[in-house]
Coordinates of C-alpha atoms in Angstrom, one line a residue:
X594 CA 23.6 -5.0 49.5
X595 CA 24.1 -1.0 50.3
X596 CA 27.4 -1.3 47.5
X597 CA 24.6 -2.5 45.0
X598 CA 21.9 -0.1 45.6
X599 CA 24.2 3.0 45.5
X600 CA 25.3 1.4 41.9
X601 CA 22.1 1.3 41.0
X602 CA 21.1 4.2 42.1
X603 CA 24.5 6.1 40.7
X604 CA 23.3 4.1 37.0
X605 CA 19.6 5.3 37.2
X606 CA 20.7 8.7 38.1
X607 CA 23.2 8.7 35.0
X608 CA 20.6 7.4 32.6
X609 CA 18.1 10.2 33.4
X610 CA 21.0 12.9 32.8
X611 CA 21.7 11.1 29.6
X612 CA 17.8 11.0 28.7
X613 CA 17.0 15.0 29.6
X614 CA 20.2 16.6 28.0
X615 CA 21.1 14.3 25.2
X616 CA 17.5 12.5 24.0
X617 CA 14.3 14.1 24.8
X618 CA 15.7 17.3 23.9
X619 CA 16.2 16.3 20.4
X620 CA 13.1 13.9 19.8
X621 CA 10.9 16.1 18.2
X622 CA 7.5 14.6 17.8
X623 CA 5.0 15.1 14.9
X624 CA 1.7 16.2 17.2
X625 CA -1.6 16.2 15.1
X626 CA -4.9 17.9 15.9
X627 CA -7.8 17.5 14.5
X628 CA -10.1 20.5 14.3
X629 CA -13.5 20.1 12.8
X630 CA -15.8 23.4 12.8
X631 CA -19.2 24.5 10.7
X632 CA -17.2 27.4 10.1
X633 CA -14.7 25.7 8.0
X634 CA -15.9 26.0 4.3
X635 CA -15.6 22.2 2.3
X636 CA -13.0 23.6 0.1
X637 CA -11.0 24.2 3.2
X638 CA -11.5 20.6 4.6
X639 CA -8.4 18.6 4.6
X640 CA -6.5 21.6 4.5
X641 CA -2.9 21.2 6.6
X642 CA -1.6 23.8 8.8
X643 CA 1.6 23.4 10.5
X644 CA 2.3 25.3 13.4
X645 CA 6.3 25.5 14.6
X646 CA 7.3 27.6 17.6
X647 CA 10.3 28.3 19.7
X648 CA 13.3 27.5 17.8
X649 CA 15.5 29.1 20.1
X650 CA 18.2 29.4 17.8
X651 CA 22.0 29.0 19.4
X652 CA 20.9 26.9 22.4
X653 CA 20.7 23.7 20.8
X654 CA 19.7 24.5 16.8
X655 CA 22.4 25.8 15.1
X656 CA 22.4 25.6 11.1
X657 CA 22.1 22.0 10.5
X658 CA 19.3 21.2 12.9
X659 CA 17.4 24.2 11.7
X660 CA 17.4 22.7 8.3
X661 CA 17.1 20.0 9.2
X662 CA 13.7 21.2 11.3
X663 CA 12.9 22.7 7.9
X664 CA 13.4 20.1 5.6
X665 CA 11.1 17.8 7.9
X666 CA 8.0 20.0 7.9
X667 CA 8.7 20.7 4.1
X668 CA 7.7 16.7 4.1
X669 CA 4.9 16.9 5.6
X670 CA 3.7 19.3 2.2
X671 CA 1.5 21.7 4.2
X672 CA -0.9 24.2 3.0
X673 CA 0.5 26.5 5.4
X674 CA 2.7 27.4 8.1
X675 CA 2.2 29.2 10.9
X676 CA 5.5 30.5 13.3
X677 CA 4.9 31.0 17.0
X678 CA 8.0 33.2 18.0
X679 CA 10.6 33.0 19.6
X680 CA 13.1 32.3 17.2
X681 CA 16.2 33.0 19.3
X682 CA 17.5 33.1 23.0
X683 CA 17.8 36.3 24.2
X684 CA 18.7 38.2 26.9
X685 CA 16.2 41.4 29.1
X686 CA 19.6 42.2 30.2
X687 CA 20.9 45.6 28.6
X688 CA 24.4 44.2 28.6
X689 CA 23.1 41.8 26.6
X690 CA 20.9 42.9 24.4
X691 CA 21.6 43.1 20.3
X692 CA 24.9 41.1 20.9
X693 CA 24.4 37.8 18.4
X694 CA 22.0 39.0 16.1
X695 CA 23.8 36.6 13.1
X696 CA 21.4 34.0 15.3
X697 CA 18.8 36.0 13.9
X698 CA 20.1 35.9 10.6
X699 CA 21.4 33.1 10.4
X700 CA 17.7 31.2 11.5
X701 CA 16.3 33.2 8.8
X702 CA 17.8 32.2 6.1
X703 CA 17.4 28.5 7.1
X704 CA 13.9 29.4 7.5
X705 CA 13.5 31.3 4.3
X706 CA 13.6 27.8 2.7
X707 CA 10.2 26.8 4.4
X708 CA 7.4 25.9 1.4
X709 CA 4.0 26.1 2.0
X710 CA 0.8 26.5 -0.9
X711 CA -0.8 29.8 1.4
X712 CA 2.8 30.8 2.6
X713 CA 4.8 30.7 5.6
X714 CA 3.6 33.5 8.2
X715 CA 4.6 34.6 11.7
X716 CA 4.9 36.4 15.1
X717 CA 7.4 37.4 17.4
X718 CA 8.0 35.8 21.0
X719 CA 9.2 37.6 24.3
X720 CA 13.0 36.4 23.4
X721 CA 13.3 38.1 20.0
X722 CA 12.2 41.5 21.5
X723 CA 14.8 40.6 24.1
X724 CA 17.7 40.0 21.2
X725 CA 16.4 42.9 18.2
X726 CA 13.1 43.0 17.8
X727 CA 13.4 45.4 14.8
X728 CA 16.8 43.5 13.4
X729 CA 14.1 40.2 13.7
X730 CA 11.1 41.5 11.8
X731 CA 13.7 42.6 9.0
X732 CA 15.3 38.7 8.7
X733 CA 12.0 37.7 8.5
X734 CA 10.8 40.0 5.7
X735 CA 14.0 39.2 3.6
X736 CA 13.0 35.5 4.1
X737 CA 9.8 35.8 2.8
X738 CA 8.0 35.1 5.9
X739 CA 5.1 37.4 6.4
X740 CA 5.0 39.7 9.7
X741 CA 1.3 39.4 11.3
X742 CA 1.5 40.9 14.5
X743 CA -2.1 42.8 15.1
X744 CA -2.7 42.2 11.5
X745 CA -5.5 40.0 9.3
X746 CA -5.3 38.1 6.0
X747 CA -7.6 36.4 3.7
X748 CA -6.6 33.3 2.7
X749 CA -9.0 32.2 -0.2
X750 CA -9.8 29.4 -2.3
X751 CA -12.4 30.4 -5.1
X752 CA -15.3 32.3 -3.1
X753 CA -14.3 30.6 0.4
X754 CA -12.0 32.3 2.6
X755 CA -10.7 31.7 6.2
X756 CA -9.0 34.5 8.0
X757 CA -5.7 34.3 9.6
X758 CA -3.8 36.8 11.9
X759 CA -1.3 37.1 14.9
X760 CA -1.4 39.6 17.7
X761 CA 2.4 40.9 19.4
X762 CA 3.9 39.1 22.4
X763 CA 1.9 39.4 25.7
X764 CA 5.4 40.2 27.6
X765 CA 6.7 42.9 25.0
X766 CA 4.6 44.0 22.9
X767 CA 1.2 44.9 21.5
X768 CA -1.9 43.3 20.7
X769 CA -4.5 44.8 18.9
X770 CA -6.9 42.1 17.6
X771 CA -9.0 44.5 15.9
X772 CA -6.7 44.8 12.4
X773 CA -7.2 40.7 12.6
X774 CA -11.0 40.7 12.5
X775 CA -11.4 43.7 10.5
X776 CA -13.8 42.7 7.7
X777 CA -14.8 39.5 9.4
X778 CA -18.6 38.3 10.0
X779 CA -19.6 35.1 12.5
X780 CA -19.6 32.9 9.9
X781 CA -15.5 33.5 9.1
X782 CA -13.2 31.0 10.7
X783 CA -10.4 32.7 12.1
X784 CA -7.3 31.6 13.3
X785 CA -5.3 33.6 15.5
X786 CA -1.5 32.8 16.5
X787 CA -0.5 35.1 19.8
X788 CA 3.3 33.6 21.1
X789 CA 1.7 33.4 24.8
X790 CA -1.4 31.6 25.5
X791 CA -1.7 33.5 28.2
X792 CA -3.4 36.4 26.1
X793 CA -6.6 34.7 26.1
X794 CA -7.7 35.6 29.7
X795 CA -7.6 39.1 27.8
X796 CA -9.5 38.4 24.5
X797 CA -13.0 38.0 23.4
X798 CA -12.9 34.6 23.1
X799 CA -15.7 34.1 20.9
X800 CA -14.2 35.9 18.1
X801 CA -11.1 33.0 17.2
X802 CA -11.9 29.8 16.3
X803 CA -8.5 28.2 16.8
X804 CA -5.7 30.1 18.8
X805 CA -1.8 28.5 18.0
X806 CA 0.9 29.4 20.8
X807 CA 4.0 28.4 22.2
X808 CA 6.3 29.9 24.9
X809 CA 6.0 27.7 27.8
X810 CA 7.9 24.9 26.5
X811 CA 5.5 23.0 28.6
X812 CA 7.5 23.7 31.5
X813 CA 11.0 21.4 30.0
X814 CA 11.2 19.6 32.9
X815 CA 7.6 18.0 33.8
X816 CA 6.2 15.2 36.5
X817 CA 5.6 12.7 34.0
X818 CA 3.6 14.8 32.0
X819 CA 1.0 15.7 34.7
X820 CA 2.8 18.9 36.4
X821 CA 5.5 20.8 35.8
X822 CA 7.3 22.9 38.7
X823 CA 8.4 26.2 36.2
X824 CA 5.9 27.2 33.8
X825 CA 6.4 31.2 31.9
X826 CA 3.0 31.7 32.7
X827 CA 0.5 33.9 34.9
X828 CA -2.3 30.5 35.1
X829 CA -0.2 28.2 36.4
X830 CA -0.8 24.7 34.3
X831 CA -3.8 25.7 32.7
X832 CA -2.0 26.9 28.9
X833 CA 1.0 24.8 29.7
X834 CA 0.4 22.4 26.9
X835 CA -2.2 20.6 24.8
X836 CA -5.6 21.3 23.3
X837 CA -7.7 23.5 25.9
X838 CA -11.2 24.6 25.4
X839 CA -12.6 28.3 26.4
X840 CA -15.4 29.8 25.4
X841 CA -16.1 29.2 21.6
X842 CA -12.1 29.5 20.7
X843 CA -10.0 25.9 20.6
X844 CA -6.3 26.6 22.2
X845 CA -3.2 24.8 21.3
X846 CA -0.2 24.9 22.9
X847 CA 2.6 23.6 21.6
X848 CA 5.7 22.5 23.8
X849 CA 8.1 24.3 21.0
X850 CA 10.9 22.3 19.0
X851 CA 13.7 24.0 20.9
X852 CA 14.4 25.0 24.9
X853 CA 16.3 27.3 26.8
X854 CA 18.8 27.1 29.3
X855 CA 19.4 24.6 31.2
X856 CA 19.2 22.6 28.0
X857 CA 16.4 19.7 29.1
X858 CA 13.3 17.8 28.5
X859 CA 11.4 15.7 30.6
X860 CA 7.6 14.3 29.5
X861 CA 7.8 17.5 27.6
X862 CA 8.9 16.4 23.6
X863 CA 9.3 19.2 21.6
X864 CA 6.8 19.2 19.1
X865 CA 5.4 20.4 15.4
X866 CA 2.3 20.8 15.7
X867 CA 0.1 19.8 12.2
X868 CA -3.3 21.1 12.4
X869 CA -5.9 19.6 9.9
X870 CA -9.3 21.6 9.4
X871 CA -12.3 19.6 8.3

């Protein structure tokens, strides 16, 4: 009887390594919100956002999965797409730092190939200012992926508009959310993508309508979903992951496509997030 329950025991154990390094890792789920505000002018209803974040190139994307990552949001034909950060792993370590930037590159140019009818438009995370912040924004620019850290843009359809705008990573960099509702009245739906979610404790909430972030990874490793022992952030479970309410602004957190070391996922699927504005 003991023999048997060690075996057992031994075969569960080996089936939940096999499930966290070699299968939730790589299931990437399609996550869709729905987000329904007076704000939103009818010409914009039905419009398709798609929201990608934490590629973490060289941990587990390389050059296929990237385009791979690529080709599937190309298929779900957005109207735009919006990139969360974090595009490599880097290192806060100065022996470390600016050694592998061809990951930089190299995601880039898989990137580049992303097609959306507004365009593709983005922000850095805490592990690209690690790895070359500078070397970063310049892979984006030559893949044709516009730079919206504490900046705004209009995105217009005859006389409707909806503003769109990012501010720099809460850990490294700057936010200025002022450049991003420059021009902007109550009436404006605006949507704001900041890497950490944590940056909301620090904003005037009522000002963005829908807030898109990543960085936690909601947590990698999680208690079936409910609680997760390591989360990247100064609340706790709060922004872990999900759709979370505050004030007048809608927050989603996405738990990222890729991870970082140790390489694993439990109750946390990466995700694309495809938002739909009615």
């Amino acid at each position: 009887m003991l023999k048997k329950t060690v075996i057992f025991f031994l075969a569960l154990s080996a089936l939940f390594l096999l499930y966290v390094f070699c299968v939730e890792p790589y299931w990437i789920q399609e996550k869709h919100v729905s987000i329904s505000n007076v704000k939103i002018p009818v010409s914009f209803s039905g419009t398709k956002v798609v929201f990608i974040s934490d590629i973490h190139y060289g941990t587990i994307f390389n050059k296929e999965r990237t385009a791979e990552l690529v080709e599937r949001v190309n298929n779900l034909k957005p109207d735009m797409i919006l990139l969360g950060g974090d595009y490599v792993s880097g290192s806060n370590t100065k022996i470390w730092k600016n050694i592998g930037d061809d990951r930089l590159s190299d995601c880039f140019k898989e990137l580049a190939n992303l097609k959306a009818i507004y365009g593709v438009y983005g922000v850095l995370g805490n592990h690209d200012h690690w790895q070359n912040a500078a070397f970063a924004r310049k892979c984006m620019a030559e893949a044709g992926i516009e730079l919206i850290e504490n900046k705004g843009k209009w995105i217009t359809k005859g006389k409707d508009r909806i503003r769109i705008g990012g501010v720099g990573d809460y850990w490294e960099g700057k936010q200025y959310l002022g450049p991003v509702l420059k021009g902007t009245t109550p009436k404006d739906f605006v949507i704001l993508v900041s890497h950490n979610p944590d940056y909301i404790e620090n904003m005037d909430s009522d000002a963005i309508d829908l807030m898109l972030s990543g960085h936690t990874h909601g947590g990698q490793m999680s208690l079936f979903g409910f609680y997760a022992p390591l989360v990247p952030s100064n609340c706790g479970q709060i922004y872990r992951t999900g759709v979370i309410k505050k004030g007048s602004t809608t927050l989603v957190v996405s738990n990222g496509v890729g991870l970082i070391r140790p390489a694993v996922r439990f109750c946390t699927r990466p995700q694309i997030i495809v938002v739909d504005l009615k």
